[in-house]
């Protein structure tokens, strides 16, 4: 129903910054909660940040104060601005979308992008 495509990943030194982008196409008129996930090799995929259709945002404690999720509604682009990157942030990063039920939950993600790799070296 909605297609997602991430970009902006790369390799940076610890303390550096990256901005990930997620372009949405298809049924972009529907109300979606949007999310960023990440997955390190051998570990479970974990939610990182979420944004509500009305604009409210949230991040998990491990990235609080360092990562900012935002969106460009006109261009249907989701962003994740990552600063003060740490080696623990390394992993494949995914954009996801799920139904809006009033509150956004990572577990409701239904549509996924292909992922973009983020590597942070010490």
Coordinates of N, CA and C in Angstrom, one line a residue:
X1 N 0.8 -1.2 0.0 CA 0.0 0.0 0.0 C 0.9 1.3 0.0
X2 N 1.9 1.2 0.7 CA 2.9 2.3 0.7 C 4.3 1.7 0.6
X3 N 5.1 2.3 -0.3 CA 6.4 1.8 -0.5 C 7.4 2.8 0.1
X4 N 8.5 2.2 0.7 CA 9.4 3.0 1.4 C 10.8 2.7 0.9
X5 N 11.7 3.7 0.8 CA 13.0 3.5 0.3 C 14.0 4.4 1.1
X6 N 14.9 3.8 1.9 CA 15.8 4.5 2.7 C 17.1 4.9 1.9
X7 N 17.7 6.0 2.3 CA 19.0 6.4 1.8 C 19.8 7.2 2.8
X8 N 21.0 7.4 2.6 CA 21.8 8.3 3.5 C 22.7 7.5 4.4
X9 N 22.7 6.2 4.4 CA 23.6 5.5 5.3 C 25.1 5.6 4.8
X10 N 26.0 5.2 5.7 CA 27.4 5.3 5.3 C 28.3 5.0 6.5
X11 N 29.5 5.2 6.4 CA 30.5 5.0 7.4 C 31.1 6.3 8.0
X12 N 31.0 6.4 9.3 CA 31.5 7.6 10.0 C 32.3 7.2 11.2
X13 N 33.1 8.2 11.7 CA 33.8 8.0 12.9 C 32.9 8.3 14.1
X14 N 33.2 7.7 15.2 CA 32.5 8.0 16.5 C 32.5 9.5 16.7
X15 N 31.3 10.0 17.1 CA 31.1 11.4 17.3 C 30.6 12.2 16.1
X16 N 30.5 11.5 14.9 CA 30.1 12.1 13.7 C 28.6 12.1 13.6
X17 N 28.1 12.5 12.4 CA 26.7 12.7 12.2 C 26.3 12.1 10.8
X18 N 25.1 11.6 10.7 CA 24.5 11.2 9.5 C 23.0 11.6 9.5
X19 N 22.5 11.8 8.3 CA 21.0 12.0 8.2 C 20.5 11.0 7.2
X20 N 19.6 10.1 7.7 CA 18.9 9.1 6.9 C 17.6 9.7 6.4
X21 N 17.3 9.3 5.2 CA 16.1 9.7 4.5 C 15.3 8.5 4.1
X22 N 13.9 8.6 4.2 CA 13.0 7.5 3.7 C 12.0 8.2 2.9
X23 N 12.0 7.8 1.6 CA 11.0 8.3 0.7 C 9.8 7.4 0.6
X24 N 8.6 7.9 0.8 CA 7.4 7.2 0.7 C 6.7 7.4 -0.6
X25 N 6.1 6.4 -1.1 CA 5.3 6.5 -2.3 C 4.1 5.5 -2.2
X26 N 3.2 5.6 -3.1 CA 2.0 4.8 -3.1 C 0.9 5.5 -2.4
X27 N 0.3 4.9 -1.4 CA -0.9 5.5 -0.6 C -0.4 6.4 0.5
X28 N 0.2 7.5 0.1 CA 0.7 8.4 1.1 C -0.3 9.3 1.7
X29 N -1.6 9.2 1.2 CA -2.7 10.0 1.8 C -3.2 9.5 3.1
X30 N -2.9 8.2 3.4 CA -3.4 7.6 4.6 C -2.6 8.1 5.8
X31 N -3.1 8.0 7.0 CA -2.4 8.4 8.2 C -1.6 7.2 8.7
X32 N -0.3 7.4 8.8 CA 0.6 6.4 9.3 C 1.5 6.9 10.4
X33 N 1.7 6.0 11.4 CA 2.8 6.2 12.2 C 4.1 5.8 11.5
X34 N 5.2 6.5 11.6 CA 6.4 6.2 10.9 C 7.5 5.9 11.9
X35 N 8.4 5.0 11.6 CA 9.4 4.5 12.5 C 10.7 4.4 11.8
X36 N 11.7 4.4 12.7 CA 13.1 4.0 12.3 C 13.5 2.8 13.2
X37 N 14.0 1.7 12.6 CA 14.5 0.6 13.3 C 15.9 0.4 12.9
X38 N 16.6 -0.4 13.7 CA 18.0 -0.8 13.4 C 18.3 -2.2 13.8
X39 N 19.2 -2.8 13.2 CA 19.5 -4.2 13.5 C 21.0 -4.5 13.3
X40 N 21.7 -4.9 14.3 CA 23.1 -5.2 14.2 C 23.2 -6.7 13.9
X41 N 24.3 -7.2 13.3 CA 24.4 -8.6 13.0 C 24.2 -9.5 14.2
X42 N 23.4 -10.5 14.1 CA 23.2 -11.4 15.2 C 22.3 -10.9 16.3
X43 N 21.7 -9.8 16.1 CA 20.8 -9.2 17.2 C 19.4 -8.9 16.6
X44 N 18.5 -8.8 17.5 CA 17.1 -8.5 17.0 C 17.0 -7.1 16.5
X45 N 16.0 -6.9 15.6 CA 15.7 -5.6 15.2 C 15.0 -4.8 16.3
X46 N 15.4 -3.6 16.5 CA 14.9 -2.8 17.5 C 14.4 -1.4 17.0
X47 N 13.3 -1.0 17.6 CA 12.8 0.3 17.3 C 13.7 1.4 17.8
X48 N 13.8 2.5 17.1 CA 14.7 3.6 17.5 C 13.9 4.9 17.7
X49 N 13.1 5.2 16.8 CA 12.3 6.5 16.8 C 11.0 6.3 16.1
X50 N 10.0 7.1 16.6 CA 8.7 7.1 16.0 C 8.2 8.5 15.9
X51 N 7.3 8.7 14.9 CA 6.6 10.0 14.7 C 5.2 9.7 14.3
X52 N 4.3 10.5 15.0 CA 2.9 10.4 14.8 C 2.4 11.2 13.7
X53 N 1.3 10.9 13.0 CA 0.8 11.7 11.9 C 0.6 13.2 12.3
X54 N 0.3 13.4 13.6 CA 0.1 14.8 14.1 C 1.4 15.5 14.4
X55 N 2.5 14.8 14.4 CA 3.8 15.4 14.6 C 4.6 15.0 15.8
X56 N 3.9 14.4 16.8 CA 4.6 14.0 18.0 C 5.7 13.0 17.8
X57 N 6.7 13.0 18.5 CA 7.9 12.1 18.3 C 8.3 11.5 19.6
X58 N 9.0 10.4 19.4 CA 9.6 9.7 20.6 C 10.8 8.9 20.1
X59 N 11.8 8.7 21.0 CA 13.0 7.9 20.8 C 13.2 7.0 22.0
X60 N 14.0 6.0 21.7 CA 14.3 5.1 22.8 C 15.4 5.7 23.6
X61 N 15.6 5.3 24.9 CA 16.6 5.9 25.8 C 18.0 5.9 25.2
X62 N 18.4 4.8 24.5 CA 19.8 4.7 24.0 C 20.2 5.8 23.0
X63 N 19.2 6.4 22.4 CA 19.5 7.5 21.4 C 18.9 8.8 21.8
X64 N 18.3 8.9 22.9 CA 17.6 10.1 23.4 C 18.6 11.3 23.4
X65 N 18.3 12.4 22.9 CA 19.2 13.5 22.8 C 20.2 13.5 21.7
X66 N 20.3 12.4 21.0 CA 21.3 12.3 19.9 C 20.6 12.2 18.6
X67 N 19.5 11.5 18.5 CA 18.7 11.3 17.3 C 17.5 12.1 17.3
X68 N 17.1 12.6 16.1 CA 15.9 13.3 15.9 C 15.1 12.8 14.7
X69 N 13.9 12.4 14.9 CA 13.1 12.0 13.8 C 12.2 13.1 13.4
X70 N 12.0 13.3 12.1 CA 11.2 14.4 11.5 C 10.7 14.0 10.2
X71 N 9.8 14.8 9.6 CA 9.2 14.4 8.3 C 9.0 15.7 7.5
X72 N 9.0 15.6 6.2 CA 8.6 16.6 5.3 C 7.3 16.1 4.6
X73 N 6.2 16.5 5.2 CA 4.9 16.0 4.7 C 4.7 16.3 3.2
X74 N 5.1 17.5 2.8 CA 4.8 17.9 1.4 C 5.5 16.9 0.4
X75 N 6.7 16.5 0.7 CA 7.5 15.7 -0.1 C 7.5 14.2 0.2
X76 N 6.7 13.9 1.3 CA 6.6 12.5 1.8 C 7.9 11.8 2.1
X77 N 8.7 12.5 2.9 CA 10.0 12.1 3.2 C 10.2 12.0 4.8
X78 N 10.6 10.9 5.3 CA 10.9 10.8 6.7 C 12.4 10.9 6.9
X79 N 12.8 11.5 8.0 CA 14.3 11.7 8.3 C 14.6 11.2 9.6
X80 N 15.9 10.8 9.8 CA 16.5 10.5 11.0 C 17.8 11.2 11.1
X81 N 17.9 12.3 11.9 CA 19.1 13.0 12.0 C 19.9 12.4 13.2
X82 N 21.0 11.8 13.0 CA 21.8 11.2 14.0 C 23.1 11.9 14.2
X83 N 23.3 12.3 15.5 CA 24.5 13.0 15.9 C 25.2 12.3 17.0
X84 N 26.4 12.7 17.3 CA 27.2 12.1 18.4 C 27.1 10.5 18.3
X85 N 27.3 10.0 17.1 CA 27.2 8.6 16.8 C 28.2 7.8 17.6
X86 N 27.8 6.6 18.0 CA 28.6 5.7 18.8 C 28.8 4.4 18.0
X87 N 29.8 3.6 18.3 CA 29.9 2.3 17.6 C 28.7 1.4 17.8
X88 N 28.1 1.6 19.0 CA 26.9 0.8 19.3 C 25.7 1.1 18.3
X89 N 25.8 2.2 17.6 CA 24.7 2.6 16.7 C 24.9 1.9 15.3
X90 N 25.9 1.1 15.2 CA 26.2 0.4 13.9 C 25.1 -0.6 13.6
X91 N 24.6 -0.7 12.4 CA 23.6 -1.7 12.0 C 22.9 -1.2 10.8
X92 N 22.1 -2.2 10.3 CA 21.2 -1.8 9.2 C 20.0 -1.1 9.7
X93 N 19.7 0.0 9.1 CA 18.6 0.9 9.6 C 17.5 0.8 8.6
X94 N 16.3 0.7 9.1 CA 15.1 0.5 8.3 C 14.0 1.6 8.6
X95 N 13.4 2.0 7.6 CA 12.2 2.8 7.7 C 11.0 1.9 7.7
X96 N 10.0 2.3 8.5 CA 8.8 1.5 8.6 C 7.5 2.3 8.8
X97 N 6.4 1.8 8.4 CA 5.1 2.5 8.6 C 4.1 1.6 9.1
X98 N 3.2 2.1 10.0 CA 2.1 1.3 10.5 C 0.8 2.1 10.7
X99 N -0.2 1.5 11.0 CA -1.5 2.2 11.2 C -1.5 3.1 12.3
X100 N -2.2 4.2 12.2 CA -2.4 5.2 13.3 C -3.6 4.8 14.1
X101 N -3.4 4.4 15.3 CA -4.5 4.0 16.3 C -4.5 5.0 17.4
X102 N -4.0 6.2 17.2 CA -4.0 7.2 18.3 C -2.6 7.3 18.9
X103 N -2.0 6.1 19.2 CA -0.7 6.1 19.8 C 0.2 5.2 18.9
X104 N 1.4 5.6 18.6 CA 2.3 4.8 17.7 C 3.0 3.7 18.5
X105 N 3.0 2.5 18.0 CA 3.7 1.4 18.6 C 4.6 0.7 17.6
X106 N 5.9 0.5 18.0 CA 6.8 -0.1 17.0 C 6.2 -1.5 16.5
X107 N 5.5 -2.2 17.3 CA 5.1 -3.5 16.9 C 4.0 -3.5 15.9
X108 N 3.4 -2.3 15.6 CA 2.4 -2.2 14.5 C 3.0 -2.0 13.2
X109 N 4.3 -1.9 13.0 CA 4.9 -1.6 11.7 C 4.5 -2.7 10.7
X110 N 4.0 -2.3 9.6 CA 3.6 -3.2 8.5 C 4.4 -3.1 7.2
X111 N 4.7 -1.9 6.9 CA 5.5 -1.6 5.6 C 6.9 -1.3 5.9
X112 N 7.8 -1.8 5.1 CA 9.2 -1.7 5.4 C 10.0 -1.3 4.2
X113 N 11.0 -0.5 4.4 CA 12.0 -0.2 3.4 C 13.1 -1.3 3.3
X114 N 14.0 -1.2 2.4 CA 15.0 -2.2 2.2 C 16.2 -2.1 3.1
X115 N 16.3 -1.0 3.8 CA 17.4 -0.8 4.7 C 18.6 0.0 4.2
X116 N 19.3 0.7 5.0 CA 20.5 1.3 4.7 C 21.5 1.1 5.8
X117 N 22.7 0.8 5.5 CA 23.7 0.5 6.5 C 24.4 1.7 7.1
X118 N 24.5 1.7 8.4 CA 25.2 2.7 9.2 C 26.3 2.0 9.9
X119 N 27.6 2.5 9.7 CA 28.7 1.9 10.4 C 29.5 3.0 11.1
X120 N 29.6 2.9 12.4 CA 30.3 3.9 13.2 C 31.6 3.2 13.8
X121 N 32.7 3.8 13.4 CA 34.0 3.2 13.9 C 34.5 4.1 15.1
X122 N 35.3 3.4 15.9 CA 35.9 4.1 17.1 C 37.2 4.7 16.8

